[in-house]
Coordinates of C-alpha atoms in Angstrom, one line a residue:
M193 CA 3.2 -84.3 -35.2
S194 CA 4.8 -81.8 -36.1
K195 CA 6.1 -78.9 -33.5
Y196 CA 5.3 -76.2 -36.2
S197 CA 1.7 -77.6 -36.7
I198 CA -1.4 -76.3 -36.0
Q199 CA -2.7 -78.7 -33.5
Q200 CA 0.8 -76.8 -31.6
F201 CA 0.5 -73.7 -31.9
V202 CA -2.9 -73.5 -31.4
S203 CA -2.2 -75.7 -28.1
K204 CA 0.8 -73.4 -27.6
S205 CA -0.8 -69.8 -26.8
K206 CA -4.2 -70.7 -26.4
Q207 CA -6.4 -68.4 -23.6
V208 CA -6.0 -70.3 -20.1
D209 CA -8.0 -69.1 -16.9
K210 CA -5.6 -68.4 -13.7
G211 CA -7.9 -67.9 -11.4
Q212 CA -6.4 -64.7 -10.9
G213 CA -9.3 -62.7 -9.9
M214 CA -11.1 -59.5 -11.9
F215 CA -7.1 -58.8 -13.7
E216 CA -5.4 -61.6 -15.2
L217 CA -2.3 -61.6 -17.1
E218 CA -2.4 -63.7 -20.4
T219 CA 0.5 -62.9 -21.6
E220 CA 2.8 -60.2 -20.7
R221 CA 1.6 -58.4 -22.9
I222 CA -2.0 -58.3 -23.1
L223 CA -4.2 -58.2 -19.9
E224 CA -7.6 -60.6 -19.9
V225 CA -10.0 -58.4 -17.4
N226 CA -12.6 -61.2 -16.2
L227 CA -15.8 -58.3 -15.9
N228 CA -18.5 -58.7 -14.2
G229 CA -19.5 -54.7 -13.4
D230 CA -18.0 -52.2 -15.0
V231 CA -14.2 -51.2 -15.3
W232 CA -12.2 -48.4 -17.0
T233 CA -9.9 -48.7 -19.2
K234 CA -7.8 -46.1 -21.9
M235 CA -9.2 -45.3 -25.1
G236 CA -8.6 -47.7 -27.8
S237 CA -7.0 -50.5 -26.1
M238 CA -9.5 -53.6 -26.6
I239 CA -8.4 -56.2 -28.5
S240 CA -10.8 -58.5 -28.5
Y241 CA -13.7 -59.5 -26.0
E242 CA -16.0 -62.7 -25.1
G243 CA -19.6 -62.4 -23.2
T244 CA -22.0 -59.6 -23.2
I245 CA -20.3 -56.3 -22.9
K246 CA -21.3 -52.5 -23.8
F247 CA -19.1 -49.8 -24.7
E248 CA -18.8 -46.6 -24.1
R249 CA -17.1 -43.2 -24.2
E250 CA -15.7 -41.3 -20.7
G251 CA -19.2 -39.0 -19.7
I252 CA -18.4 -35.3 -20.5
L253 CA -19.3 -34.4 -16.7
E254 CA -19.2 -38.4 -15.8
H255 CA -16.8 -37.3 -13.4
G256 CA -17.4 -33.7 -12.7
L257 CA -16.2 -30.0 -14.1
G258 CA -13.1 -30.0 -12.1
R259 CA -11.9 -33.5 -14.6
L260 CA -13.4 -32.1 -17.3
M261 CA -11.7 -28.3 -16.9
K262 CA -8.1 -30.7 -16.9
K263 CA -8.5 -33.0 -19.7
A264 CA -9.3 -30.1 -22.0
F265 CA -4.9 -29.3 -20.8
T266 CA -4.2 -33.4 -21.5
G267 CA -5.6 -34.1 -24.8
E268 CA -6.6 -37.5 -26.3
G269 CA -4.6 -39.0 -23.6
S270 CA -6.2 -39.4 -20.8
Q271 CA -9.0 -40.7 -22.8
L272 CA -11.1 -43.4 -20.7
M273 CA -13.4 -45.9 -22.2
K274 CA -15.6 -47.8 -19.8
A275 CA -16.8 -51.8 -20.2
S276 CA -19.7 -52.5 -18.4
G277 CA -21.1 -55.8 -18.8
K278 CA -20.3 -59.6 -18.0
G279 CA -17.6 -61.6 -19.9
K280 CA -14.2 -61.3 -20.5
L281 CA -11.9 -58.4 -22.4
Y282 CA -8.7 -58.1 -23.4
V283 CA -6.8 -55.2 -23.5
A284 CA -3.7 -54.2 -25.0
D285 CA -1.1 -51.4 -25.5
Q286 CA 1.0 -50.6 -28.6
G287 CA 2.9 -54.4 -27.3
K288 CA 4.0 -52.8 -23.7
K289 CA 4.6 -54.9 -20.8
I290 CA 1.7 -54.5 -18.5
T291 CA 1.8 -54.6 -14.4
I292 CA -1.0 -55.1 -12.3
I293 CA -0.9 -53.6 -9.1
D294 CA -4.3 -54.6 -6.5
L295 CA -4.1 -52.1 -3.7
D296 CA -4.8 -52.4 -0.7
G297 CA -6.3 -48.3 0.5
E298 CA -2.6 -47.5 -0.9
S299 CA -2.1 -44.7 -3.4
I300 CA -0.2 -44.9 -7.1
Y301 CA 0.6 -42.3 -9.4
I302 CA 0.2 -43.4 -12.8
N303 CA 2.1 -41.1 -16.2
G304 CA -1.6 -40.9 -18.0
N305 CA 0.2 -42.2 -21.5
D306 CA 0.4 -45.5 -19.0
L307 CA -2.5 -46.4 -16.6
L308 CA -4.3 -49.1 -19.0
A309 CA -7.0 -50.2 -17.0
F310 CA -8.6 -50.0 -13.1
E311 CA -11.6 -50.9 -11.3
K312 CA -14.1 -48.5 -11.4
G313 CA -14.0 -48.6 -7.2
L314 CA -10.7 -46.6 -7.4
D315 CA -11.0 -43.3 -6.5
W316 CA -9.1 -41.2 -8.9
D317 CA -7.7 -37.7 -10.2
I318 CA -6.0 -36.0 -13.0
K319 CA -3.2 -34.1 -12.0
L320 CA -1.9 -32.3 -14.6
M321 CA 2.1 -31.2 -14.2
R322 CA 2.0 -27.6 -15.6
R323 CA 5.3 -26.1 -14.4
I324 CA 6.4 -28.8 -17.8
A325 CA 4.0 -28.9 -19.5
G326 CA 5.5 -25.8 -21.9
M327 CA 8.4 -27.6 -22.3
M328 CA 7.7 -30.9 -23.5
A329 CA 5.6 -31.9 -26.5
G330 CA 2.4 -32.8 -25.1
G331 CA 3.0 -32.0 -22.0
L332 CA 2.9 -34.2 -19.2
F333 CA -0.1 -35.2 -16.8
N334 CA -0.6 -38.2 -14.4
V335 CA -3.4 -39.9 -12.5
R336 CA -3.5 -40.6 -9.0
L337 CA -5.9 -43.6 -7.7
E338 CA -6.1 -44.5 -4.3
G339 CA -8.9 -47.5 -2.6
Q340 CA -9.1 -51.0 -2.9
G341 CA -8.9 -52.3 -6.1
M342 CA -6.8 -53.3 -9.4
V343 CA -5.2 -51.3 -11.3
A344 CA -3.0 -51.6 -14.6
F345 CA 0.1 -49.7 -16.4
T346 CA 2.1 -50.2 -19.1
S347 CA 6.1 -49.9 -20.2
H348 CA 7.9 -50.2 -22.2
Y349 CA 10.4 -53.5 -21.9
E350 CA 10.9 -54.5 -18.1
P351 CA 10.5 -51.2 -15.4
L352 CA 12.6 -50.9 -12.9
T353 CA 11.2 -49.9 -9.4
L354 CA 13.7 -47.5 -7.7
M355 CA 13.2 -47.1 -3.8
V356 CA 13.8 -43.2 -2.3
Y357 CA 15.0 -43.1 1.5
P358 CA 15.3 -40.0 2.9
G359 CA 18.3 -37.9 2.0
Q360 CA 18.6 -39.6 -0.6
P361 CA 16.9 -38.2 -3.6
I362 CA 16.2 -40.2 -7.0
Y363 CA 16.3 -37.9 -10.7
T364 CA 15.0 -39.2 -13.5
D365 CA 13.7 -38.5 -17.5
P366 CA 10.1 -37.2 -17.4
N367 CA 10.1 -39.7 -20.5
A368 CA 10.7 -42.5 -18.8
T369 CA 9.4 -42.3 -15.2
V370 CA 5.9 -45.2 -15.1
A371 CA 4.7 -44.3 -11.5
W372 CA 5.6 -43.2 -8.1
S373 CA 4.4 -44.0 -5.0
G374 CA 1.4 -41.7 -3.8
N375 CA 3.1 -39.5 -1.0
L376 CA 5.8 -38.6 -3.2
Q377 CA 5.4 -35.4 -4.6
P378 CA 8.8 -34.8 -7.7
E379 CA 9.8 -31.5 -8.1
F380 CA 11.2 -30.0 -11.9
V381 CA 15.1 -29.3 -12.0
T382 CA 16.6 -27.9 -15.2
D383 CA 20.2 -29.5 -15.5
I384 CA 22.1 -27.2 -18.5
Q385 CA 24.9 -29.5 -18.7
L386 CA 22.9 -32.5 -19.7
K387 CA 21.5 -30.5 -22.5
T388 CA 24.7 -29.4 -24.0
F389 CA 25.6 -33.3 -23.7
F390 CA 22.8 -33.7 -25.6
G391 CA 21.2 -31.1 -27.9
R392 CA 17.8 -31.3 -26.9
G393 CA 15.5 -28.8 -25.8
S394 CA 12.9 -30.4 -24.3
G395 CA 15.5 -34.3 -23.4
E396 CA 17.5 -34.7 -20.3
S397 CA 17.6 -31.5 -19.6
I398 CA 14.9 -31.2 -17.6
Q399 CA 14.8 -33.9 -15.3
M400 CA 11.9 -35.1 -11.8
K401 CA 13.3 -35.6 -8.6
F402 CA 11.4 -37.8 -6.3
S403 CA 12.8 -36.5 -2.2
G404 CA 11.2 -38.7 0.6
N405 CA 10.1 -41.9 1.8
G406 CA 8.4 -44.4 -1.4
F407 CA 9.8 -45.4 -5.0
V408 CA 9.5 -44.3 -8.4
V409 CA 8.9 -46.8 -11.6
V410 CA 11.4 -46.1 -14.7
Q411 CA 11.2 -47.9 -18.6
P412 CA 14.1 -48.2 -20.1
F413 CA 13.2 -45.7 -23.0
E414 CA 12.1 -42.3 -23.2
E415 CA 9.0 -42.1 -24.2
V416 CA 8.1 -39.3 -26.8
Y417 CA 4.5 -37.1 -26.3
Y418 CA 3.0 -35.1 -29.3
S419 CA 0.4 -33.0 -28.8
G420 CA -1.4 -33.8 -31.4
E421 CA -1.2 -30.1 -33.5

């Protein structure tokens, strides 16, 4: 049999149950959700499903008026879709690499554009970075998740986790920052020298400064956010 035959292709690429729980990495870039109830996913991330699953856009008052007001500032990037029912759901986001974290009472911040899916039982809230919203195209927002359950986020290529220790702050490019531990509160600093080097009004001159004890996840890619205007 030719190594390029249809049988060989199907055998190599077909879906395989790994028995890892509700969230499984079917490939590095496709998340399988073994659904029996509800799950929140990024709007437009569904690529396939089987079973009896119903999809609905996040209700206007689904999470209260406070979050609705925040969503007015954050734009389409924060739009969520609720999948309900029983079956297998496959989600992905522009071929980005997927990371799964199983929270056990911990908390984590994830850039809103990188949040792919999370279990319904997790507590979450949108946090808008108002101080730099006007400095960058589309602004920046993140989502804080806490409790018991799985969350999946995406990154362009392989993510790198940097440890933050007291007295040893970490500086990152906002466009390359994916996530950080829930106990950290980043500051924003401006470096005029870097702005001169790169010649970009909204680029490396703005940095996120993480101080304390925790971690921050970065990607080897500067993501550009659009306001949609």
